[in-house]
């Protein structure tokens, strides 16, 4: 765990010894100072008043969770806090990033027991702690979920505790469209998201969130007409079919070929690659309008797209109702179940030396849009009745910023057979499976012999690395295993992997992802030091050639980088052969701080402008996108 003292996922009791960490840092001093001030008031003091070094555990009747500079990657300076009697709890944030202190446990309405956003350089009280019963409560930061801690409440009398989710809504599987020319009207609709109360007004593709799932055979010409009937103020839209290979004019360009309000546009998807049918894939379609992609996706402009080839039949993978696409995305809500509007606070765009920069509270790096509720196919904590057979789950993370590490509650692995862009060379057992924004995985789960059991799918903290931004701790949904049924499906041991290109030795192009500037004077997420400019060509690739690209993250948060136009082979991750689940085709890669990933593709079929960008949508909107042109 990279030297971190905090290693226990399930929480630590008050009697447990906590290792000291970061000796001599401010944590110990401040905890001591807080203790001293309280001692003067006659209160119980658990933290030693002096001298430093730091104790990671603090307690008393007026307790401070301390966040210091660097904690976004190192974790809370005080990972264990104890509140005794009628004590109070607050958070002091001395970091340059905004953070939250969010309870993992949910109340009976499914809302975190406490969830406090604390801007950098401020202190916030956590009044909800007053009502908590004695016990141990895990907490984390929604923006940087690798920051985790434990709150121990030690008092007489009753109070609120966490409630296991009831999963009482049914999972909704979006309606399926299969035609060769489809029409989808973008319009406002009132969508059932939360189990009780009013429906939520959203911007939708054809009235639902997610929009209809499009299923098309590989190699069959497909046209989709999108009509923009969204409310005034929504502006022009642009639809990107994420992962697919198609012409530049059909790519959902951020500033060109837009769909103005009251107008329509038809996108052409041949579903071919170099004249051959595309591999079986799990794509998704979503808005890609410059500066507004995060807002338009948050409001609901998202849907799934499955490209089928003959693999499914020859491999005897689960089909029909046993092939379930699952789109996972987080949202927050206001009164009346209305979506919160994180975009009302800006940021403001300014220009510095001809490049865009952002100022204000929501400027980079404090622009991560996360939600308190993690939804599956647009419903909160749903369940799915399944037969005691094998299922194929297609997992999509459609969140703006949150990553999820998928795990089943009974500890059995997910059997991953594919990425979003086709099958892997062989199945990989994944006890935990991390997906950042826009990443997908194709997995098998077998419920044979488990009649009557209930298995939860949830997101757990990352254990693969502590260097990155981490994944949410959250329940997602529940499978309720009903009776046995005939199951013609098989568990494949070999898979027909799409052909992988031979890459040149030399790196053709390096793309470096970083943060530039300061939110007070203007900041931006940048690629090679520059913020996005749709009129600037940052690289030219020649049609028909194979290029090797190096992706390098020099910032101190994780990015998930997406490349348009082609389907890419992952050559290496940090100089080593990529892990087994990255040996198929990909379009979006995790880049933890300091990580270097090399990828290769042949530029095939289409010339014109395409994008490379971070798929954390606030990062994309705030500069972290570049244009490359494929030229004849
Ligand atoms: Cu990013």
Coordinates of C-alpha atoms and ligand atoms in Angstrom, one line a residue:
X1 CA 0.0 0.0 0.0
X2 CA 2.9 2.3 -0.8
X3 CA 3.7 3.2 2.8
X4 CA 0.3 4.3 3.8
X5 CA -0.7 3.5 7.3
X6 CA -4.3 3.0 6.4
X7 CA -4.7 -0.5 5.0
X8 CA -7.9 -1.9 6.4
X9 CA -10.9 -1.6 4.1
X10 CA -13.4 -2.6 6.8
X11 CA -12.5 0.1 9.3
X12 CA -10.6 0.2 12.6
X13 CA -12.0 0.0 16.1
X14 CA -11.0 2.6 18.7
X15 CA -8.8 0.2 20.6
X16 CA -6.7 -0.6 17.5
X17 CA -3.2 0.7 17.2
X18 CA -2.8 3.1 14.3
X19 CA 0.6 3.5 12.8
X20 CA 2.1 6.9 12.9
X21 CA 2.6 8.4 9.5
X22 CA 4.4 11.4 8.0
X23 CA 6.3 12.1 11.2
X24 CA 6.8 15.7 11.9
X25 CA 4.2 17.1 9.6
X26 CA 1.6 19.6 10.5
X27 CA -1.0 17.0 11.3
X28 CA 0.5 16.2 14.6
X29 CA 1.0 19.8 15.5
X30 CA -2.5 20.8 14.6
X31 CA -4.1 17.8 16.2
X32 CA -2.1 18.7 19.3
X33 CA -3.1 22.3 19.1
X34 CA -6.7 21.4 18.8
X35 CA -6.3 19.1 21.8
X36 CA -4.7 21.9 23.8
X37 CA -7.4 24.4 23.0
X38 CA -10.0 21.8 24.1
X39 CA -8.0 20.9 27.2
X40 CA -8.2 24.6 28.2
X41 CA -12.0 24.3 28.0
X42 CA -11.9 21.3 30.2
X43 CA -12.8 18.8 27.6
X44 CA -11.6 15.2 27.1
X45 CA -8.4 15.2 25.0
X46 CA -7.2 12.1 23.3
X47 CA -4.5 13.6 21.1
X48 CA -1.2 14.4 22.7
X49 CA -0.8 18.2 22.9
X50 CA 2.9 18.1 22.2
X51 CA 5.3 17.5 20.7
X52 CA 5.1 16.5 17.1
X53 CA 5.4 13.8 15.5
X54 CA 1.9 13.1 14.2
X55 CA -0.5 10.6 15.5
X56 CA -2.8 9.5 12.7
X57 CA -5.6 9.0 15.2
X58 CA -7.3 11.9 16.9
X59 CA -10.2 11.9 19.2
X60 CA -12.1 13.9 21.8
X61 CA -15.3 15.9 22.1
X62 CA -14.4 18.5 19.4
X63 CA -12.6 16.7 16.7
X64 CA -11.1 17.9 13.4
X65 CA -10.5 15.7 10.3
X66 CA -7.4 17.3 8.9
X67 CA -6.6 17.5 5.2
X68 CA -3.1 18.8 4.3
X69 CA -1.4 19.6 1.0
X70 CA -0.8 16.4 -0.9
X71 CA -3.6 14.5 0.7
X72 CA -5.4 14.1 -2.6
X73 CA -2.8 11.4 -3.3
X74 CA -1.7 10.5 0.2
X75 CA -5.0 10.2 2.0
X76 CA -6.5 12.0 5.0
X77 CA -3.9 13.3 7.4
X78 CA -6.2 12.0 10.2
X79 CA -7.6 8.7 8.8
X80 CA -9.1 7.7 12.2
X81 CA -11.1 10.1 14.3
X82 CA -13.1 9.4 17.4
X83 CA -16.0 11.5 18.6
X84 CA -17.0 10.9 22.3
X85 CA -20.2 11.9 24.1
X86 CA -22.0 14.9 22.6
X87 CA -18.8 15.9 20.8
X88 CA -18.7 17.7 17.5
X89 CA -16.8 17.0 14.2
X90 CA -15.4 19.4 11.6
X91 CA -13.0 19.2 8.6
X92 CA -10.1 21.6 8.0
X93 CA -8.8 21.6 4.4
X94 CA -5.3 23.0 4.1
X95 CA -4.8 21.4 0.6
X96 CA -5.0 23.2 -2.7
X97 CA -7.8 20.9 -3.8
X98 CA -11.5 20.8 -2.7
X99 CA -12.5 17.6 -1.0
X100 CA -15.6 16.0 0.5
X101 CA -16.0 13.9 3.7
X102 CA -18.7 11.4 2.7
X103 CA -20.1 8.5 4.7
X104 CA -20.0 5.1 3.0
X105 CA -23.1 4.1 5.0
X106 CA -26.4 5.2 3.7
X107 CA -29.6 6.1 5.6
X108 CA -33.0 4.5 5.0
X109 CA -33.6 6.9 2.1
X110 CA -30.3 5.8 0.5
X111 CA -28.5 9.1 1.2
X112 CA -25.0 9.1 2.8
X113 CA -25.2 9.6 6.6
X114 CA -23.0 12.7 6.1
X115 CA -21.6 14.3 3.0
X116 CA -19.8 17.6 3.4
X117 CA -17.9 19.5 0.7
X118 CA -15.0 21.5 2.1
X119 CA -13.4 24.0 -0.2
X120 CA -9.6 24.4 -0.1
X121 CA -8.6 26.7 2.7
X122 CA -11.8 26.4 4.7
X123 CA -13.3 24.6 7.7
X124 CA -16.7 23.0 7.7
X125 CA -18.7 21.4 10.5
X126 CA -20.3 18.0 10.0
X127 CA -23.4 18.5 12.1
X128 CA -25.0 15.1 11.1
X129 CA -22.5 13.4 13.5
X130 CA -24.8 14.6 16.3
X131 CA -27.4 12.1 15.3
X132 CA -25.2 9.1 14.8
X133 CA -25.4 6.0 17.1
X134 CA -22.3 4.6 18.7
X135 CA -20.3 2.7 16.1
X136 CA -17.7 2.8 13.4
X137 CA -18.3 4.7 10.1
X138 CA -16.1 4.6 7.0
X139 CA -15.8 7.9 5.1
X140 CA -14.0 9.0 1.9
X141 CA -13.6 11.9 -0.5
X142 CA -16.0 11.8 -3.5
X143 CA -13.5 13.7 -5.6
X144 CA -10.4 11.6 -4.6
X145 CA -11.9 8.3 -3.3
X146 CA -8.5 6.9 -2.4
X147 CA -8.8 9.3 0.6
X148 CA -10.5 7.0 3.1
X149 CA -10.9 7.2 6.8
X150 CA -12.8 5.9 9.8
X151 CA -15.0 7.7 12.3
X152 CA -15.6 6.1 15.6
X153 CA -18.6 7.5 17.5
X154 CA -18.6 6.6 21.2
X155 CA -21.6 7.7 23.2
X156 CA -24.6 6.4 25.2
X157 CA -28.1 6.4 23.8
X158 CA -29.5 5.8 20.4
X159 CA -29.1 7.4 17.0
X160 CA -28.9 6.8 13.3
X161 CA -26.8 4.0 11.8
X162 CA -26.3 2.9 8.3
X163 CA -29.0 0.8 6.6
X164 CA -28.3 -2.0 4.1
X165 CA -29.9 -1.0 0.8
X166 CA -33.2 -2.7 0.1
X167 CA -32.7 -2.7 -3.7
X168 CA -36.4 -2.4 -4.1
X169 CA -36.6 -0.9 -7.6
X170 CA -36.4 -3.2 -10.6
X171 CA -33.5 -2.7 -12.9
X172 CA -34.7 -1.2 -16.2
X173 CA -33.1 -2.6 -19.3
X174 CA -33.4 0.2 -21.9
X175 CA -35.6 -0.5 -25.0
X176 CA -33.7 -2.0 -28.0
X177 CA -33.6 -0.5 -31.5
X178 CA -32.4 -2.6 -34.4
X179 CA -33.3 -0.8 -37.6
X180 CA -30.9 0.3 -40.3
X181 CA -32.2 3.9 -40.2
X182 CA -33.2 5.1 -36.7
X183 CA -34.6 8.4 -35.5
X184 CA -34.0 9.6 -32.0
X185 CA -35.6 12.8 -30.8
X186 CA -33.6 14.7 -28.1
X187 CA -36.1 16.1 -25.7
X188 CA -36.8 16.9 -22.1
X189 CA -38.6 14.2 -20.2
X190 CA -39.5 13.3 -16.6
X191 CA -37.6 10.2 -15.8
X192 CA -38.0 7.8 -12.9
X193 CA -34.6 7.7 -11.2
X194 CA -35.1 7.7 -7.5
X195 CA -37.5 5.1 -6.0
X196 CA -39.9 7.6 -4.4
X197 CA -41.1 11.2 -5.0
X198 CA -41.4 13.0 -8.3
X199 CA -39.7 12.0 -11.5
X200 CA -36.5 13.8 -12.5
X201 CA -36.6 16.3 -15.4
X202 CA -33.7 15.3 -17.8
X203 CA -32.5 15.9 -21.3
X204 CA -32.9 12.6 -23.1
X205 CA -32.5 10.6 -26.3
X206 CA -36.1 9.6 -27.1
X207 CA -37.5 10.1 -23.6
X208 CA -35.4 7.8 -21.4
X209 CA -32.1 7.8 -19.6
X210 CA -30.1 5.9 -20.8
X211 CA -31.5 6.3 -24.3
X212 CA -32.6 3.2 -26.2
X213 CA -29.8 0.6 -26.7
X214 CA -29.0 0.3 -30.4
X215 CA -28.1 -3.3 -31.5
X216 CA -26.7 -3.7 -35.0
X217 CA -24.9 -6.5 -36.8
X218 CA -21.3 -5.7 -37.6
X219 CA -20.7 -4.6 -41.2
X220 CA -24.3 -3.5 -41.8
X221 CA -24.7 0.1 -42.8
X222 CA -26.4 2.1 -40.1
X223 CA -27.8 5.6 -40.0
X224 CA -29.1 7.4 -37.0
X225 CA -31.0 10.7 -37.3
X226 CA -30.9 12.9 -34.1
X227 CA -33.5 15.7 -33.8
X228 CA -32.7 18.5 -31.4
X229 CA -36.0 19.3 -29.6
X230 CA -34.3 20.2 -26.3
X231 CA -35.5 23.3 -24.4
X232 CA -34.3 26.8 -25.1
X233 CA -30.9 27.3 -23.5
X234 CA -29.7 23.8 -24.2
X235 CA -28.0 25.0 -27.4
X236 CA -26.6 23.0 -30.3
X237 CA -25.7 19.4 -29.7
X238 CA -23.2 16.9 -31.2
X239 CA -23.4 13.1 -30.9
X240 CA -20.3 11.0 -30.6
X241 CA -20.5 7.2 -31.0
X242 CA -17.7 6.3 -28.6
X243 CA -15.3 3.6 -29.8
X244 CA -16.7 3.3 -33.3
X245 CA -14.7 3.8 -36.5
X246 CA -16.4 6.3 -38.9
X247 CA -15.8 9.4 -41.0
X248 CA -14.7 12.7 -39.3
X249 CA -18.0 14.4 -40.2
X250 CA -19.9 11.6 -38.4
X251 CA -17.7 11.8 -35.3
X252 CA -19.7 14.2 -33.2
X253 CA -17.1 17.0 -33.6
X254 CA -17.1 19.5 -30.7
X255 CA -17.5 22.7 -32.8
X256 CA -18.5 21.5 -36.3
X257 CA -21.4 19.6 -37.9
X258 CA -23.6 20.6 -34.9
X259 CA -27.3 19.9 -34.4
X260 CA -28.9 23.3 -33.8
X261 CA -32.2 23.5 -31.9
X262 CA -35.1 22.6 -34.1
X263 CA -32.8 20.9 -36.6
X264 CA -31.7 17.3 -37.2
X265 CA -28.5 15.6 -38.4
X266 CA -28.0 12.1 -39.7
X267 CA -24.9 10.2 -38.7
X268 CA -23.6 7.4 -40.9
X269 CA -22.0 4.4 -39.2
X270 CA -20.9 1.7 -41.7
X271 CA -19.7 -0.5 -38.8
X272 CA -16.7 -1.7 -40.8
X273 CA -13.0 -1.4 -40.4
X274 CA -10.8 -1.5 -43.5
X275 CA -13.7 -3.0 -45.4
X276 CA -14.3 -5.8 -42.9
X277 CA -17.1 -6.0 -40.3
X278 CA -16.1 -4.4 -37.0
X279 CA -15.3 -6.7 -34.1
X280 CA -18.2 -7.3 -31.7
X281 CA -18.2 -4.3 -29.5
X282 CA -19.9 -2.4 -26.8
X283 CA -20.0 1.3 -27.7
X284 CA -22.0 4.2 -26.3
X285 CA -23.4 7.4 -27.8
X286 CA -23.3 10.6 -25.9
X287 CA -23.1 14.4 -26.4
X288 CA -19.7 15.9 -27.3
X289 CA -20.4 19.6 -27.6
X290 CA -17.4 21.8 -26.8
X291 CA -17.4 23.4 -23.3
X292 CA -20.8 21.7 -22.4
X293 CA -20.0 17.9 -22.7
X294 CA -20.1 17.4 -18.9
X295 CA -23.3 19.3 -18.5
X296 CA -25.1 17.6 -21.4
X297 CA -24.1 14.2 -20.2
X298 CA -25.1 15.0 -16.6
X299 CA -28.5 16.1 -17.9
X300 CA -29.0 12.6 -19.5
X301 CA -27.7 12.6 -23.1
X302 CA -26.3 9.0 -23.0
X303 CA -27.1 5.7 -24.5
X304 CA -25.6 2.3 -25.3
X305 CA -24.7 0.7 -28.7
X306 CA -23.9 -3.0 -29.2
X307 CA -22.2 -4.2 -32.4
X308 CA -22.8 -7.9 -32.9
X309 CA -20.8 -10.2 -35.0
X310 CA -20.9 -14.0 -35.4
X311 CA -18.7 -14.6 -32.2
X312 CA -21.7 -14.6 -29.8
X313 CA -23.3 -17.5 -31.7
X314 CA -20.1 -19.6 -32.3
X315 CA -18.9 -19.1 -28.8
X316 CA -22.3 -19.8 -27.3
X317 CA -22.2 -16.7 -25.1
X318 CA -25.4 -15.8 -23.1
X319 CA -27.9 -14.0 -25.3
X320 CA -31.3 -12.4 -25.1
X321 CA -32.4 -11.5 -21.6
X322 CA -29.1 -13.0 -20.3
X323 CA -27.1 -10.3 -22.2
X324 CA -27.5 -7.3 -20.0
X325 CA -25.9 -3.8 -20.7
X326 CA -25.4 -1.9 -17.4
X327 CA -24.6 1.8 -17.5
X328 CA -23.3 3.1 -14.2
X329 CA -23.3 6.9 -13.5
X330 CA -23.5 9.1 -10.5
X331 CA -25.8 12.1 -9.9
X332 CA -26.8 14.5 -7.1
X333 CA -30.3 15.7 -6.5
X334 CA -32.0 18.8 -5.0
X335 CA -35.5 19.2 -3.5
X336 CA -38.2 17.5 -5.5
X337 CA -35.7 15.0 -7.0
X338 CA -34.4 17.6 -9.5
X339 CA -30.8 17.1 -10.7
X340 CA -28.3 19.3 -8.9
X341 CA -26.7 21.8 -11.2
X342 CA -22.9 21.7 -10.5
X343 CA -22.4 23.8 -13.6
X344 CA -24.2 26.9 -12.3
X345 CA -21.0 27.9 -10.4
X346 CA -19.0 28.3 -13.6
X347 CA -16.1 28.4 -14.0
X348 CA -15.6 31.6 -16.0
X349 CA -13.5 31.3 -19.2
X350 CA -10.8 33.9 -19.7
X351 CA -8.0 34.1 -22.2
X352 CA -4.2 34.2 -21.5
X353 CA -1.8 34.6 -24.3
X354 CA -4.5 33.5 -26.7
X355 CA -5.3 30.3 -24.8
X356 CA -8.4 29.5 -22.8
X357 CA -8.1 29.5 -19.0
X358 CA -10.7 29.2 -16.3
X359 CA -11.2 31.1 -13.0
X360 CA -13.6 30.7 -10.1
X361 CA -14.6 28.1 -7.6
X362 CA -15.2 25.4 -10.3
X363 CA -11.9 26.0 -12.2
X364 CA -9.4 23.2 -12.7
X365 CA -8.3 21.3 -10.6
X366 CA -11.5 21.7 -8.6
X367 CA -13.9 20.9 -11.4
X368 CA -14.6 17.2 -10.8
X369 CA -18.4 16.6 -11.1
X370 CA -19.5 13.7 -8.9
X371 CA -22.8 12.7 -7.4
X372 CA -24.0 11.3 -4.1
X373 CA -26.1 8.6 -5.8
X374 CA -24.6 6.0 -8.1
X375 CA -27.2 4.8 -10.6
X376 CA -27.4 1.7 -12.8
X377 CA -29.3 2.1 -16.1
X378 CA -30.6 5.4 -14.6
X379 CA -32.1 3.8 -11.4
X380 CA -30.9 4.0 -7.8
X381 CA -30.0 0.7 -6.2
X382 CA -32.1 -1.6 -8.4
X383 CA -32.3 -5.4 -8.4
X384 CA -32.5 -7.8 -11.3
X385 CA -34.2 -11.2 -11.0
X386 CA -32.0 -13.7 -12.8
X387 CA -32.3 -17.5 -13.5
X388 CA -29.6 -19.8 -12.0
X389 CA -27.7 -19.6 -15.3
X390 CA -24.8 -17.8 -16.9
X391 CA -25.1 -14.1 -17.7
X392 CA -23.2 -11.7 -19.9
X393 CA -22.9 -8.2 -18.3
X394 CA -21.7 -5.3 -20.4
X395 CA -20.4 -2.7 -17.9
X396 CA -20.1 0.9 -18.9
X397 CA -19.0 3.7 -16.6
X398 CA -20.8 6.8 -18.0
X399 CA -19.8 9.1 -15.1
X400 CA -18.1 12.4 -15.6
X401 CA -15.3 11.9 -13.0
X402 CA -16.0 8.9 -10.8
X403 CA -14.3 5.6 -11.2
X404 CA -15.7 2.3 -10.0
X405 CA -14.0 -0.9 -9.0
X406 CA -16.6 -3.5 -9.7
X407 CA -16.8 -6.5 -7.3
X408 CA -19.4 -9.1 -6.4
X409 CA -20.5 -9.3 -2.7
X410 CA -19.8 -13.1 -2.5
X411 CA -16.2 -12.6 -3.6
X412 CA -16.4 -14.6 -6.8
X413 CA -14.6 -13.1 -9.8
X414 CA -16.1 -11.5 -12.8
X415 CA -14.9 -13.4 -15.9
X416 CA -13.8 -10.7 -18.3
X417 CA -14.1 -11.8 -22.0
X418 CA -13.8 -8.4 -23.7
X419 CA -13.2 -4.6 -23.6
X420 CA -15.6 -2.2 -25.2
X421 CA -13.9 -2.8 -28.6
X422 CA -13.9 -6.5 -28.9
X423 CA -12.9 -9.8 -27.2
X424 CA -9.7 -10.4 -25.3
X425 CA -7.3 -13.2 -26.3
X426 CA -8.6 -15.3 -23.4
X427 CA -10.9 -14.9 -20.5
X428 CA -9.5 -13.3 -17.4
X429 CA -10.8 -13.8 -13.9
X430 CA -11.2 -10.4 -12.2
X431 CA -12.1 -10.4 -8.5
X432 CA -12.0 -6.6 -8.9
X433 CA -12.4 -4.7 -12.1
X434 CA -11.6 -0.9 -12.4
X435 CA -13.5 1.2 -14.9
X436 CA -12.9 4.9 -15.2
X437 CA -15.1 7.3 -17.1
X438 CA -16.1 5.9 -20.6
X439 CA -14.3 2.6 -20.0
X440 CA -16.3 -0.7 -20.6
X441 CA -15.9 -4.3 -19.9
X442 CA -17.6 -7.4 -21.2
X443 CA -17.9 -10.0 -18.3
X444 CA -19.6 -13.4 -17.6
X445 CA -21.2 -14.3 -14.2
X446 CA -22.5 -17.8 -13.5
X447 CA -25.4 -18.2 -11.1
X448 CA -25.7 -22.0 -11.5
X449 CA -26.7 -23.8 -8.3
X450 CA -27.4 -20.6 -6.4
X451 CA -31.2 -20.6 -6.4
X452 CA -32.5 -18.3 -3.7
X453 CA -29.3 -16.4 -3.1
X454 CA -28.8 -12.6 -3.5
X455 CA -25.6 -11.2 -4.8
X456 CA -24.8 -7.5 -4.8
X457 CA -22.6 -5.8 -7.4
X458 CA -20.8 -2.9 -5.8
X459 CA -17.8 -0.6 -6.2
X460 CA -15.0 -1.0 -3.7
X461 CA -11.8 1.0 -3.1
X462 CA -8.9 0.5 -5.5
X463 CA -6.3 -2.0 -4.3
X464 CA -4.2 -2.1 -7.5
X465 CA -2.6 1.3 -6.8
X466 CA -2.7 4.0 -4.2
X467 CA -1.0 6.5 -6.6
X468 CA -4.2 7.3 -8.4
X469 CA -7.4 9.0 -7.7
X470 CA -9.2 5.9 -6.5
X471 CA -12.6 4.4 -7.0
X472 CA -15.9 5.0 -5.2
X473 CA -17.1 2.9 -2.3
X474 CA -20.8 2.3 -3.1
X475 CA -23.5 -0.3 -3.6
X476 CA -24.7 -0.5 -7.2
X477 CA -27.3 -3.2 -7.6
X478 CA -28.4 -6.7 -6.6
X479 CA -29.0 -10.0 -8.4
X480 CA -31.8 -12.1 -7.0
X481 CA -31.3 -15.7 -8.2
X482 CA -34.5 -17.4 -9.0
X483 CA -35.0 -21.0 -10.3
X484 CA -32.8 -23.1 -12.5
X485 CA -33.3 -22.9 -16.2
X486 CA -31.9 -24.5 -19.4
X487 CA -28.6 -22.9 -20.3
X488 CA -27.1 -23.5 -23.7
X489 CA -24.2 -21.1 -23.0
X490 CA -20.6 -22.1 -22.6
X491 CA -17.7 -20.6 -20.7
X492 CA -15.1 -20.1 -23.5
X493 CA -11.4 -20.8 -22.8
X494 CA -10.1 -19.2 -26.0
X495 CA -11.5 -16.2 -27.8
X496 CA -11.2 -15.1 -31.4
X497 CA -9.3 -11.9 -30.8
X498 CA -9.3 -9.1 -33.3
X499 CA -6.0 -8.8 -35.3
X500 CA -3.5 -6.5 -33.6
X501 CA -1.2 -4.2 -35.6
X502 CA 2.6 -4.5 -35.7
X503 CA 3.9 -1.3 -34.1
X504 CA 7.0 0.7 -35.1
X505 CA 9.8 0.7 -32.6
X506 CA 10.0 4.5 -32.6
X507 CA 7.4 6.6 -30.8
X508 CA 5.7 8.8 -33.4
X509 CA 4.0 11.2 -31.0
X510 CA 4.0 11.9 -27.2
X511 CA 1.0 13.4 -25.5
X512 CA 1.6 14.8 -22.0
X513 CA -1.4 15.4 -19.7
X514 CA -1.0 18.1 -17.0
X515 CA -2.5 21.1 -15.2
X516 CA -1.5 24.6 -16.1
X517 CA -1.9 27.9 -14.2
X518 CA -3.7 28.7 -11.1
X519 CA -7.5 29.0 -10.5
X520 CA -7.0 32.6 -9.2
X521 CA -5.5 33.9 -12.4
X522 CA -6.6 31.2 -14.8
X523 CA -6.0 27.5 -15.0
X524 CA -6.6 24.8 -17.5
X525 CA -6.1 21.1 -18.0
X526 CA -3.6 20.8 -20.8
X527 CA -2.1 18.4 -23.3
X528 CA 1.6 19.2 -24.1
X529 CA 1.1 22.4 -22.2
X530 CA -1.7 23.7 -24.3
X531 CA -5.5 24.0 -23.8
X532 CA -7.8 22.8 -26.5
X533 CA -8.2 25.0 -29.6
X534 CA -10.5 23.4 -32.3
X535 CA -8.7 25.4 -35.0
X536 CA -5.2 24.2 -34.1
X537 CA -3.9 20.9 -35.5
X538 CA -1.7 19.3 -32.9
X539 CA -0.6 16.4 -34.9
X540 CA -1.0 15.0 -38.5
X541 CA -1.0 11.3 -39.2
X542 CA -0.8 9.8 -42.7
X543 CA -3.7 7.6 -43.8
X544 CA -2.5 4.0 -44.1
X545 CA 0.4 4.3 -41.7
X546 CA 0.8 2.7 -38.3
X547 CA 1.8 5.1 -35.5
X548 CA 3.0 4.5 -32.0
X549 CA 1.8 7.1 -29.4
X550 CA 3.0 7.6 -25.9
X551 CA 0.5 8.9 -23.3
X552 CA 2.1 10.4 -20.2
X553 CA 0.5 11.8 -17.1
X554 CA 2.6 14.5 -15.4
X555 CA -0.2 15.8 -13.2
X556 CA -1.0 14.6 -9.7
X557 CA -4.5 13.1 -10.4
X558 CA -5.6 10.2 -12.5
X559 CA -6.9 10.8 -16.1
X560 CA -8.8 8.5 -18.4
X561 CA -7.6 9.3 -21.9
X562 CA -9.8 8.6 -25.0
X563 CA -8.6 8.5 -28.6
X564 CA -11.1 8.8 -31.4
X565 CA -11.0 7.5 -35.0
X566 CA -9.3 4.1 -34.6
X567 CA -9.4 1.1 -32.3
X568 CA -6.0 0.9 -30.6
X569 CA -3.6 -1.8 -29.4
X570 CA -2.0 -1.2 -26.0
X571 CA 1.7 -1.9 -26.4
X572 CA 3.0 -1.2 -22.9
X573 CA 2.1 0.2 -19.5
X574 CA 5.0 1.8 -17.6
X575 CA 7.5 0.0 -19.9
X576 CA 6.0 -3.4 -19.2
X577 CA 3.7 -5.7 -21.1
X578 CA 0.1 -4.6 -20.4
X579 CA -2.0 -6.7 -18.0
X580 CA -4.1 -9.5 -19.6
X581 CA -7.3 -7.3 -19.6
X582 CA -5.5 -4.7 -21.8
X583 CA -4.4 -7.1 -24.5
X584 CA -7.4 -6.6 -26.8
X585 CA -8.4 -3.4 -28.6
X586 CA -9.0 -0.2 -26.5
X587 CA -10.0 3.4 -26.9
X588 CA -9.7 4.7 -23.3
X589 CA -6.8 4.2 -20.9
X590 CA -6.2 4.8 -17.2
X591 CA -3.3 7.1 -16.6
X592 CA -2.4 7.4 -12.9
X593 CA 0.0 10.2 -11.9
X594 CA 3.4 9.4 -13.5
X595 CA 2.1 6.6 -15.7
X596 CA 3.2 6.1 -19.3
X597 CA 1.1 4.0 -21.7
X598 CA 2.1 3.3 -25.3
X599 CA -0.5 2.5 -27.9
X600 CA -0.6 1.9 -31.7
X601 CA -3.1 1.9 -34.5
X602 CA -3.2 2.0 -38.3
X603 CA -5.0 5.1 -39.7
X604 CA -7.6 3.5 -41.9
X605 CA -10.4 4.5 -44.2
X606 CA -11.0 8.1 -43.1
X607 CA -9.2 11.5 -43.3
X608 CA -10.1 14.6 -41.4
X609 CA -10.1 16.0 -37.8
X610 CA -10.3 13.7 -34.8
X611 CA -9.9 14.2 -31.0
X612 CA -7.7 12.9 -28.2
X613 CA -8.9 14.0 -24.8
X614 CA -9.4 13.1 -21.2
X615 CA -12.8 11.5 -20.7
X616 CA -13.3 13.0 -17.2
X617 CA -15.7 15.4 -18.8
X618 CA -14.8 18.5 -16.8
X619 CA -11.2 18.0 -17.8
X620 CA -12.2 17.7 -21.4
X621 CA -14.4 20.8 -21.2
X622 CA -11.6 22.7 -19.4
X623 CA -8.9 22.3 -21.9
X624 CA -7.7 18.6 -21.9
X625 CA -8.4 17.9 -25.5
X626 CA -6.3 18.1 -28.7
X627 CA -7.0 17.7 -32.4
X628 CA -5.2 15.4 -34.7
X629 CA -5.8 15.2 -38.5
X630 CA -5.6 12.1 -40.6
X631 CA -4.2 13.3 -43.9
X632 CA -3.9 11.6 -47.3
Ligands
LIG1 CU1 -8.5 14.1 -16.8

